[in-house]
Amino acid sequence: MNAIYFLLPLALLLSIGFLIAFIFSTMKGQFDDLDTPAKRILLDDINYNDKNKGKKQ
Amino acid sequence: MESIITEPVSQNKYVCSHCFEFCDSSIQYENNSFCCYGCKTVFFILKTNHLEDQYSKLLLLKNKKEKKSFTYLDDLNFISLYQSHVDDQTMTMDFYIDGIHCLACLYIIEKLPLFCSAVISANLNIGTNVVRIKILKNSKFSEVAQVIYQLGYNLNPLKNEDDLRQKIIQDDRKMLVKIAIAGAVSGNIMILAIATYAGANDFFSISFNLLSGLFSLPVIFYSALPFYKNVIVSLKQKTMAIDLPIVLAIVTATFVSYYALFNNSEHVYFDSITALIFFLLSTRFILHKFTQKILDKSNLININKTKIVKKIVNDVVSDVHISTIKSGDLIKISPSETIPVDGIIVSGFSEINMSTFTGETRPVILTTGDMVYASTLNLNSELIIKVMETDDQTKIGKILKEVITNSEKNTKTLKLTSQVGKWFLLAMIISSIAILLYFSLTISLNVGISRALTLLIVTCPCALGIGAPLSFYTAIKKLLSKSIIVKNENTLERILECKKIFFDKTGTLTKGNYVVRNTSDLNQLSKKELSIIYHLEKYSKHPIAYALSSFCQKQALNINDQIEIINYKENIGLGVEGYFENNFYELKKGTESGSDEIVTTVNFYQNKNLVSTFILEDELQVNTFAIIENLNRYNLRPFIISGDQKSIVNSVAKKLNIPLKNTFSNLSPEDKKEIIKNNPLSIMIGDGSNDSLALKASHVGIAVKGSVDLSLSSSDLYFTDGGLQNIFSVLIAAKETKKLIKRNLLISSFYNITAGTLAMLGIMNPLLAAIFMPVSSLSVIASNIFGTKQLRLVFKENH
């Protein structure tokens, strides 16, 4: 039962850590738009090195 | 989540060759159908194996051949007003983009930097249809807009209304944080609480309770702030809010729990309080986001303000944005263009369709020196106008501005919850005082206090707080699936109180445009004659011309295209004429006649001899008669109010069996408002922009025409497809929701009475409370999901 003296504070710290991470990401605007990022991950990233190759001359 | 407002299913349903969704056949290319330009472009990229670094070849696959002028985007004045961000090297502007449908569209738009060198980034929000475009400082927005337009998407710049939009975003973020804190804390506290209920020994239970008490602090003093604010506001206004009994329960539970904590007792309610706050906050937030999403789509379309006007300076005509036009400027209005300002005609002679103002379908002839008003439509010829008033100083602008200010219809509180809440609060307080007195006198003060306080905690009306809004949410969602937009929850309450229903005539009861009445002698006309008439009328912009040309198309089935009219002339206000095969043909407006009804006649002459007469009328919408009849079932008395002439209004009333004393004609928008004001408890149905004063003054305003954003600022309901029969869906939804709420009340009363009795008997403890309260909330939620039988029947999803 002594394990609980260690586990309980650890569990609480963990949940506080995630809560802080959530608050931080919310205030930075991550959850403002929930629809578009879900679709955007399916698209390829733009490779900026290739960008010049495609330019019209 | 795809676009919430579903399109009405069209007759021709094809499957998009790229994404396999249903689409109408509007976009076709090489035997394939597509739902949007994004799908079409991506389909061909994949088909011809274009690789990512050859995006420039994309532009060869132009979806729109013509170019559109976006030069107004480069005007420095315009940019300073509309850009959202600027630094040394870049400029950013937000645009509302039309035509976004699916993932392929997102793909094309966000890949913009690859084939448009000026663009640094293009960020699309599918939910709001807003794209944020960042370009290099010395590039032009007009070029970028041109590229996007040729890909197939329409762009409208959005004004940088920083404060309002930012505030809304910040408020939503803070609410999300409050919910997160409540959720995280209540989840953890529940784990600790279960340990205690399961029989953890003294040391552990005390330390768990201490921890629970500690972690509850941010929830009670931060997350629950919205409840306290609502209560303070409602107490100041002396109105009842459902939050009052809820706050009472929270405060009581807090007091009891912390007291018990310091006395090392087991009666702590932290798990129930925090869970309660989490439930209430999250359901309210979901409802809020839902209504926001509906209104967002319509609010962002300020298309009225995105007008390009031809300004004349020193005889040079240039395209400018309407926001740069000032009083005294000269502008040119082409045929078929809506007049954007109030002004005086400097030169020109044309017919103007004033129906957005007066409701009259018949155009008015205006010339030099006459006043023209914003929102009316110029029909035949070019006009040069000197601007007198712009934007919200125009006549219609002033009307709309008055409409946008708050009215008491805008408050969100439901009458039902405030009424029931009052009784509930009273019952709570009286019964707890009664218990306090009884048990203090019979057993002991302590027992009296503890049982009274427990009663206050467990009889928390969270079911009512969640139940009623949730029921309206379900109803509004179902109505949305039928393309009916509801602005406010309490609209559904108010509509059941209404006794009279006022209809606007033009465009609501009637189709709003001329239709040729099919009389027998018109069948005598030969195909050649019909083709001649068609070719004579096809260049005129007058509504009579449209009516005649579409009639000829229908009658002839196949217009002879070989006919060429020589010496075509349009006599403004009178008719058209021309020569063909050496015969002189005329179509002239006849005199208005008829004792029973006033009609418009057009006479067809060949070489000055009368061949036939066309009778034109403003036809009633389909099923109008049946709709008016059915209104009786709902005890709604129909009235007609219109800006049109008495004789025409009366003839419509006769056709619909509406007694003449219930019709009002020749009214200005202000007159209509007066009549509505004199008839409280009435529904008004009309055009969203034209009738906005009357719509606002009515108990429930319904818009069936006009742009969505303008309509929703003045009315409570908007029928996207304009059909009057939608009113029955709304009435049924309102009735059934009332039944549903009564059922919810029954369920929650059952729980509350049981819980209250147990508290009175002293059997109630934190464990039972932790079970009772969530179960009562969940049962109300379940009851809402199942709805009533009628609701399910009428609103069966047909996807």
mmCIF file with all atom_site columns, C-alpha atoms in Angstrom, chain B residues 15-159:
data_model
loop_
_atom_site.group_PDB
_atom_site.id
_atom_site.type_symbol
_atom_site.label_atom_id
_atom_site.label_alt_id
_atom_site.label_comp_id
_atom_site.label_asym_id
_atom_site.label_entity_id
_atom_site.label_seq_id
_atom_site.pdbx_PDB_ins_code
_atom_site.Cartn_x
_atom_site.Cartn_y
_atom_site.Cartn_z
_atom_site.occupancy
_atom_site.B_iso_or_equiv
_atom_site.pdbx_formal_charge
_atom_site.auth_seq_id
_atom_site.auth_comp_id
_atom_site.auth_asym_id
_atom_site.auth_atom_id
_atom_site.pdbx_PDB_model_num
ATOM 1   C CA . VAL B 1 15  ? -21.811 11.087 -59.052 1.00 0.00 ? 15  VAL B CA 1
ATOM 2   C CA . CYS B 1 16  ? -18.628 13.146 -58.994 1.00 0.00 ? 16  CYS B CA 1
ATOM 3   C CA . SER B 1 17  ? -15.939 11.328 -60.928 1.00 0.00 ? 17  SER B CA 1
ATOM 4   C CA . HIS B 1 18  ? -13.344 12.243 -58.370 1.00 0.00 ? 18  HIS B CA 1
ATOM 5   C CA . CYS B 1 19  ? -14.812 12.031 -54.886 1.00 0.00 ? 19  CYS B CA 1
ATOM 6   C CA . PHE B 1 20  ? -17.899 9.941  -55.651 1.00 0.00 ? 20  PHE B CA 1
ATOM 7   C CA . GLU B 1 21  ? -20.250 12.265 -53.815 1.00 0.00 ? 21  GLU B CA 1
ATOM 8   C CA . PHE B 1 22  ? -23.578 13.271 -55.264 1.00 0.00 ? 22  PHE B CA 1
ATOM 9   C CA . CYS B 1 23  ? -23.550 16.493 -57.267 1.00 0.00 ? 23  CYS B CA 1
ATOM 10  C CA . ASP B 1 24  ? -25.762 18.316 -59.657 1.00 0.00 ? 24  ASP B CA 1
ATOM 11  C CA . SER B 1 25  ? -24.580 18.282 -63.221 1.00 0.00 ? 25  SER B CA 1
ATOM 12  C CA . SER B 1 26  ? -23.264 21.832 -63.290 1.00 0.00 ? 26  SER B CA 1
ATOM 13  C CA . ILE B 1 27  ? -19.589 21.059 -63.837 1.00 0.00 ? 27  ILE B CA 1
ATOM 14  C CA . GLN B 1 28  ? -18.956 18.768 -66.780 1.00 0.00 ? 28  GLN B CA 1
ATOM 15  C CA . TYR B 1 29  ? -15.787 18.114 -68.718 1.00 0.00 ? 29  TYR B CA 1
ATOM 16  C CA . GLU B 1 30  ? -14.951 15.345 -71.162 1.00 0.00 ? 30  GLU B CA 1
ATOM 17  C CA . ASN B 1 31  ? -17.882 13.152 -70.167 1.00 0.00 ? 31  ASN B CA 1
ATOM 18  C CA . ASN B 1 32  ? -17.210 13.449 -66.453 1.00 0.00 ? 32  ASN B CA 1
ATOM 19  C CA . SER B 1 33  ? -19.266 15.214 -63.809 1.00 0.00 ? 33  SER B CA 1
ATOM 20  C CA . PHE B 1 34  ? -17.755 16.968 -60.857 1.00 0.00 ? 34  PHE B CA 1
ATOM 21  C CA . CYS B 1 35  ? -19.120 18.421 -57.637 1.00 0.00 ? 35  CYS B CA 1
ATOM 22  C CA . CYS B 1 36  ? -16.655 21.274 -57.522 1.00 0.00 ? 36  CYS B CA 1
ATOM 23  C CA . TYR B 1 37  ? -13.720 22.760 -59.374 1.00 0.00 ? 37  TYR B CA 1
ATOM 24  C CA . GLY B 1 38  ? -11.319 21.310 -56.840 1.00 0.00 ? 38  GLY B CA 1
ATOM 25  C CA . CYS B 1 39  ? -12.342 17.790 -57.721 1.00 0.00 ? 39  CYS B CA 1
ATOM 26  C CA . LYS B 1 40  ? -12.178 18.492 -61.424 1.00 0.00 ? 40  LYS B CA 1
ATOM 27  C CA . THR B 1 41  ? -8.669  19.934 -61.238 1.00 0.00 ? 41  THR B CA 1
ATOM 28  C CA . VAL B 1 42  ? -7.324  17.189 -59.016 1.00 0.00 ? 42  VAL B CA 1
ATOM 29  C CA . PHE B 1 43  ? -8.937  14.534 -61.212 1.00 0.00 ? 43  PHE B CA 1
ATOM 30  C CA . PHE B 1 44  ? -7.008  15.768 -64.202 1.00 0.00 ? 44  PHE B CA 1
ATOM 31  C CA . ILE B 1 45  ? -3.784  16.175 -62.283 1.00 0.00 ? 45  ILE B CA 1
ATOM 32  C CA . LEU B 1 46  ? -3.987  12.540 -61.337 1.00 0.00 ? 46  LEU B CA 1
ATOM 33  C CA . LYS B 1 47  ? -5.187  11.439 -64.746 1.00 0.00 ? 47  LYS B CA 1
ATOM 34  C CA . THR B 1 48  ? -2.355  13.020 -66.642 1.00 0.00 ? 48  THR B CA 1
ATOM 35  C CA . ASN B 1 49  ? 0.214   12.163 -64.014 1.00 0.00 ? 49  ASN B CA 1
ATOM 36  C CA . HIS B 1 50  ? 1.202   15.688 -63.294 1.00 0.00 ? 50  HIS B CA 1
ATOM 37  C CA . LEU B 1 51  ? 3.782   15.709 -60.595 1.00 0.00 ? 51  LEU B CA 1
ATOM 38  C CA . GLU B 1 52  ? 3.934   18.180 -57.752 1.00 0.00 ? 52  GLU B CA 1
ATOM 39  C CA . ASP B 1 53  ? 6.645   20.304 -59.268 1.00 0.00 ? 53  ASP B CA 1
ATOM 40  C CA . GLN B 1 54  ? 4.680   20.888 -62.438 1.00 0.00 ? 54  GLN B CA 1
ATOM 41  C CA . TYR B 1 55  ? 1.828   22.747 -60.844 1.00 0.00 ? 55  TYR B CA 1
ATOM 42  C CA . SER B 1 56  ? 2.319   25.594 -63.262 1.00 0.00 ? 56  SER B CA 1
ATOM 43  C CA . LYS B 1 57  ? 0.799   23.413 -65.957 1.00 0.00 ? 57  LYS B CA 1
ATOM 44  C CA . LEU B 1 58  ? -2.367  23.465 -63.864 1.00 0.00 ? 58  LEU B CA 1
ATOM 45  C CA . LEU B 1 59  ? -3.209  26.929 -65.043 1.00 0.00 ? 59  LEU B CA 1
ATOM 46  C CA . LEU B 1 60  ? -3.484  25.612 -68.568 1.00 0.00 ? 60  LEU B CA 1
ATOM 47  C CA . LEU B 1 61  ? -6.472  23.694 -67.301 1.00 0.00 ? 61  LEU B CA 1
ATOM 48  C CA . LYS B 1 62  ? -8.474  26.874 -66.730 1.00 0.00 ? 62  LYS B CA 1
ATOM 49  C CA . ASN B 1 63  ? -11.880 26.217 -65.252 1.00 0.00 ? 63  ASN B CA 1
ATOM 50  C CA . LYS B 1 64  ? -13.142 29.660 -66.036 1.00 0.00 ? 64  LYS B CA 1
ATOM 51  C CA . LYS B 1 65  ? -12.148 31.133 -69.369 1.00 0.00 ? 65  LYS B CA 1
ATOM 52  C CA . GLU B 1 66  ? -13.131 34.719 -68.711 1.00 0.00 ? 66  GLU B CA 1
ATOM 53  C CA . LYS B 1 67  ? -11.137 37.008 -66.469 1.00 0.00 ? 67  LYS B CA 1
ATOM 54  C CA . LYS B 1 68  ? -12.696 39.048 -63.729 1.00 0.00 ? 68  LYS B CA 1
ATOM 55  C CA . SER B 1 69  ? -11.385 42.407 -62.751 1.00 0.00 ? 69  SER B CA 1
ATOM 56  C CA . PHE B 1 70  ? -9.931  42.483 -59.270 1.00 0.00 ? 70  PHE B CA 1
ATOM 57  C CA . THR B 1 71  ? -8.060  45.756 -59.671 1.00 0.00 ? 71  THR B CA 1
ATOM 58  C CA . TYR B 1 72  ? -9.914  47.289 -56.755 1.00 0.00 ? 72  TYR B CA 1
ATOM 59  C CA . LEU B 1 73  ? -7.891  45.003 -54.510 1.00 0.00 ? 73  LEU B CA 1
ATOM 60  C CA . ASP B 1 74  ? -4.737  46.948 -55.328 1.00 0.00 ? 74  ASP B CA 1
ATOM 61  C CA . ASP B 1 75  ? -6.119  50.330 -54.333 1.00 0.00 ? 75  ASP B CA 1
ATOM 62  C CA . LEU B 1 76  ? -4.025  51.518 -51.384 1.00 0.00 ? 76  LEU B CA 1
ATOM 63  C CA . ASN B 1 77  ? -7.026  52.920 -49.514 1.00 0.00 ? 77  ASN B CA 1
ATOM 64  C CA . PHE B 1 78  ? -8.767  49.618 -49.832 1.00 0.00 ? 78  PHE B CA 1
ATOM 65  C CA . ILE B 1 79  ? -5.783  47.626 -48.665 1.00 0.00 ? 79  ILE B CA 1
ATOM 66  C CA . SER B 1 80  ? -5.293  49.715 -45.553 1.00 0.00 ? 80  SER B CA 1
ATOM 67  C CA . LEU B 1 81  ? -8.912  49.089 -44.593 1.00 0.00 ? 81  LEU B CA 1
ATOM 68  C CA . TYR B 1 82  ? -9.037  45.401 -45.336 1.00 0.00 ? 82  TYR B CA 1
ATOM 69  C CA . GLN B 1 83  ? -5.677  43.856 -44.635 1.00 0.00 ? 83  GLN B CA 1
ATOM 70  C CA . SER B 1 84  ? -5.386  41.889 -41.459 1.00 0.00 ? 84  SER B CA 1
ATOM 71  C CA . HIS B 1 85  ? -1.630  41.963 -40.988 1.00 0.00 ? 85  HIS B CA 1
ATOM 72  C CA . VAL B 1 86  ? 1.372   43.701 -42.470 1.00 0.00 ? 86  VAL B CA 1
ATOM 73  C CA . ASP B 1 87  ? 5.070   43.613 -41.795 1.00 0.00 ? 87  ASP B CA 1
ATOM 74  C CA . ASP B 1 88  ? 8.276   44.468 -43.691 1.00 0.00 ? 88  ASP B CA 1
ATOM 75  C CA . GLN B 1 89  ? 8.011   41.744 -46.259 1.00 0.00 ? 89  GLN B CA 1
ATOM 76  C CA . THR B 1 90  ? 4.462   40.484 -46.365 1.00 0.00 ? 90  THR B CA 1
ATOM 77  C CA . MET B 1 91  ? 0.812   41.513 -46.518 1.00 0.00 ? 91  MET B CA 1
ATOM 78  C CA . THR B 1 92  ? -2.079  39.380 -45.331 1.00 0.00 ? 92  THR B CA 1
ATOM 79  C CA . MET B 1 93  ? -5.762  39.621 -46.209 1.00 0.00 ? 93  MET B CA 1
ATOM 80  C CA . ASP B 1 94  ? -8.740  37.421 -45.428 1.00 0.00 ? 94  ASP B CA 1
ATOM 81  C CA . PHE B 1 95  ? -11.206 36.447 -48.138 1.00 0.00 ? 95  PHE B CA 1
ATOM 82  C CA . TYR B 1 96  ? -14.516 34.692 -48.118 1.00 0.00 ? 96  TYR B CA 1
ATOM 83  C CA . ILE B 1 97  ? -14.204 31.996 -50.779 1.00 0.00 ? 97  ILE B CA 1
ATOM 84  C CA . ASP B 1 98  ? -17.161 30.601 -52.640 1.00 0.00 ? 98  ASP B CA 1
ATOM 85  C CA . GLY B 1 99  ? -17.228 27.110 -54.066 1.00 0.00 ? 99  GLY B CA 1
ATOM 86  C CA . ILE B 1 100 ? -15.271 25.154 -51.463 1.00 0.00 ? 100 ILE B CA 1
ATOM 87  C CA . HIS B 1 101 ? -16.797 21.741 -51.308 1.00 0.00 ? 101 HIS B CA 1
ATOM 88  C CA . CYS B 1 102 ? -14.372 19.042 -50.272 1.00 0.00 ? 102 CYS B CA 1
ATOM 89  C CA . LEU B 1 103 ? -10.825 17.918 -49.670 1.00 0.00 ? 103 LEU B CA 1
ATOM 90  C CA . ALA B 1 104 ? -9.793  18.470 -53.278 1.00 0.00 ? 104 ALA B CA 1
ATOM 91  C CA . CYS B 1 105 ? -10.680 22.137 -52.971 1.00 0.00 ? 105 CYS B CA 1
ATOM 92  C CA . LEU B 1 106 ? -8.583  22.395 -49.819 1.00 0.00 ? 106 LEU B CA 1
ATOM 93  C CA . TYR B 1 107 ? -5.735  20.749 -51.716 1.00 0.00 ? 107 TYR B CA 1
ATOM 94  C CA . ILE B 1 108 ? -5.861  23.221 -54.580 1.00 0.00 ? 108 ILE B CA 1
ATOM 95  C CA . ILE B 1 109 ? -6.158  26.316 -52.423 1.00 0.00 ? 109 ILE B CA 1
ATOM 96  C CA . GLU B 1 110 ? -3.453  25.426 -49.951 1.00 0.00 ? 110 GLU B CA 1
ATOM 97  C CA . LYS B 1 111 ? -1.045  24.474 -52.749 1.00 0.00 ? 111 LYS B CA 1
ATOM 98  C CA . LEU B 1 112 ? -1.321  28.002 -54.134 1.00 0.00 ? 112 LEU B CA 1
ATOM 99  C CA . PRO B 1 113 ? 2.289   28.923 -53.249 1.00 0.00 ? 113 PRO B CA 1
ATOM 100 C CA . LEU B 1 114 ? 3.490   26.256 -55.660 1.00 0.00 ? 114 LEU B CA 1
ATOM 101 C CA . PHE B 1 115 ? 2.119   27.871 -58.768 1.00 0.00 ? 115 PHE B CA 1
ATOM 102 C CA . CYS B 1 116 ? 1.631   31.473 -57.814 1.00 0.00 ? 116 CYS B CA 1
ATOM 103 C CA . SER B 1 117 ? 4.960   32.961 -56.919 1.00 0.00 ? 117 SER B CA 1
ATOM 104 C CA . ALA B 1 118 ? 3.562   35.973 -55.121 1.00 0.00 ? 118 ALA B CA 1
ATOM 105 C CA . VAL B 1 119 ? 1.810   33.840 -52.522 1.00 0.00 ? 119 VAL B CA 1
ATOM 106 C CA . ILE B 1 120 ? 3.684   32.816 -49.412 1.00 0.00 ? 120 ILE B CA 1
ATOM 107 C CA . SER B 1 121 ? 0.867   30.924 -47.790 1.00 0.00 ? 121 SER B CA 1
ATOM 108 C CA . ALA B 1 122 ? -2.839  30.301 -48.185 1.00 0.00 ? 122 ALA B CA 1
ATOM 109 C CA . ASN B 1 123 ? -4.657  29.009 -45.167 1.00 0.00 ? 123 ASN B CA 1
ATOM 110 C CA . LEU B 1 124 ? -8.218  27.781 -45.556 1.00 0.00 ? 124 LEU B CA 1
ATOM 111 C CA . ASN B 1 125 ? -10.822 27.248 -42.844 1.00 0.00 ? 125 ASN B CA 1
ATOM 112 C CA . ILE B 1 126 ? -13.408 24.873 -44.271 1.00 0.00 ? 126 ILE B CA 1
ATOM 113 C CA . GLY B 1 127 ? -15.960 25.557 -41.563 1.00 0.00 ? 127 GLY B CA 1
ATOM 114 C CA . THR B 1 128 ? -16.152 29.300 -42.142 1.00 0.00 ? 128 THR B CA 1
ATOM 115 C CA . ASN B 1 129 ? -15.029 29.328 -45.803 1.00 0.00 ? 129 ASN B CA 1
ATOM 116 C CA . VAL B 1 130 ? -12.414 31.943 -45.045 1.00 0.00 ? 130 VAL B CA 1
ATOM 117 C CA . VAL B 1 131 ? -8.985  31.836 -46.626 1.00 0.00 ? 131 VAL B CA 1
ATOM 118 C CA . ARG B 1 132 ? -6.121  33.854 -45.247 1.00 0.00 ? 132 ARG B CA 1
ATOM 119 C CA . ILE B 1 133 ? -3.671  34.760 -47.993 1.00 0.00 ? 133 ILE B CA 1
ATOM 120 C CA . LYS B 1 134 ? -0.204  36.057 -47.300 1.00 0.00 ? 134 LYS B CA 1
ATOM 121 C CA . ILE B 1 135 ? 1.696   37.608 -50.188 1.00 0.00 ? 135 ILE B CA 1
ATOM 122 C CA . LEU B 1 136 ? 5.021   39.349 -50.707 1.00 0.00 ? 136 LEU B CA 1
ATOM 123 C CA . LYS B 1 137 ? 4.875   43.044 -50.017 1.00 0.00 ? 137 LYS B CA 1
ATOM 124 C CA . ASN B 1 138 ? 5.440   44.243 -53.566 1.00 0.00 ? 138 ASN B CA 1
ATOM 125 C CA . SER B 1 139 ? 3.005   41.794 -55.174 1.00 0.00 ? 139 SER B CA 1
ATOM 126 C CA . LYS B 1 140 ? -0.586  42.379 -56.124 1.00 0.00 ? 140 LYS B CA 1
ATOM 127 C CA . PHE B 1 141 ? -3.651  40.809 -54.570 1.00 0.00 ? 141 PHE B CA 1
ATOM 128 C CA . SER B 1 142 ? -5.440  41.211 -57.880 1.00 0.00 ? 142 SER B CA 1
ATOM 129 C CA . GLU B 1 143 ? -3.120  38.732 -59.592 1.00 0.00 ? 143 GLU B CA 1
ATOM 130 C CA . VAL B 1 144 ? -3.627  36.143 -56.879 1.00 0.00 ? 144 VAL B CA 1
ATOM 131 C CA . ALA B 1 145 ? -7.380  36.686 -56.954 1.00 0.00 ? 145 ALA B CA 1
ATOM 132 C CA . GLN B 1 146 ? -7.309  36.219 -60.725 1.00 0.00 ? 146 GLN B CA 1
ATOM 133 C CA . VAL B 1 147 ? -5.549  32.863 -60.418 1.00 0.00 ? 147 VAL B CA 1
ATOM 134 C CA . ILE B 1 148 ? -8.000  31.644 -57.808 1.00 0.00 ? 148 ILE B CA 1
ATOM 135 C CA . TYR B 1 149 ? -10.928 32.849 -59.881 1.00 0.00 ? 149 TYR B CA 1
ATOM 136 C CA . GLN B 1 150 ? -9.705  31.015 -62.956 1.00 0.00 ? 150 GLN B CA 1
ATOM 137 C CA . LEU B 1 151 ? -9.382  27.855 -60.935 1.00 0.00 ? 151 LEU B CA 1
ATOM 138 C CA . GLY B 1 152 ? -13.084 28.196 -60.331 1.00 0.00 ? 152 GLY B CA 1
ATOM 139 C CA . TYR B 1 153 ? -13.525 29.923 -56.953 1.00 0.00 ? 153 TYR B CA 1
ATOM 140 C CA . ASN B 1 154 ? -15.128 33.262 -56.263 1.00 0.00 ? 154 ASN B CA 1
ATOM 141 C CA . LEU B 1 155 ? -13.401 35.571 -53.804 1.00 0.00 ? 155 LEU B CA 1
ATOM 142 C CA . ASN B 1 156 ? -14.815 38.283 -51.572 1.00 0.00 ? 156 ASN B CA 1
ATOM 143 C CA . PRO B 1 157 ? -12.471 40.298 -49.366 1.00 0.00 ? 157 PRO B CA 1
ATOM 144 C CA . LEU B 1 158 ? -13.342 40.450 -45.672 1.00 0.00 ? 158 LEU B CA 1
ATOM 145 C CA . LYS B 1 159 ? -13.018 43.633 -43.717 1.00 0.00 ? 159 LYS B CA 1
#
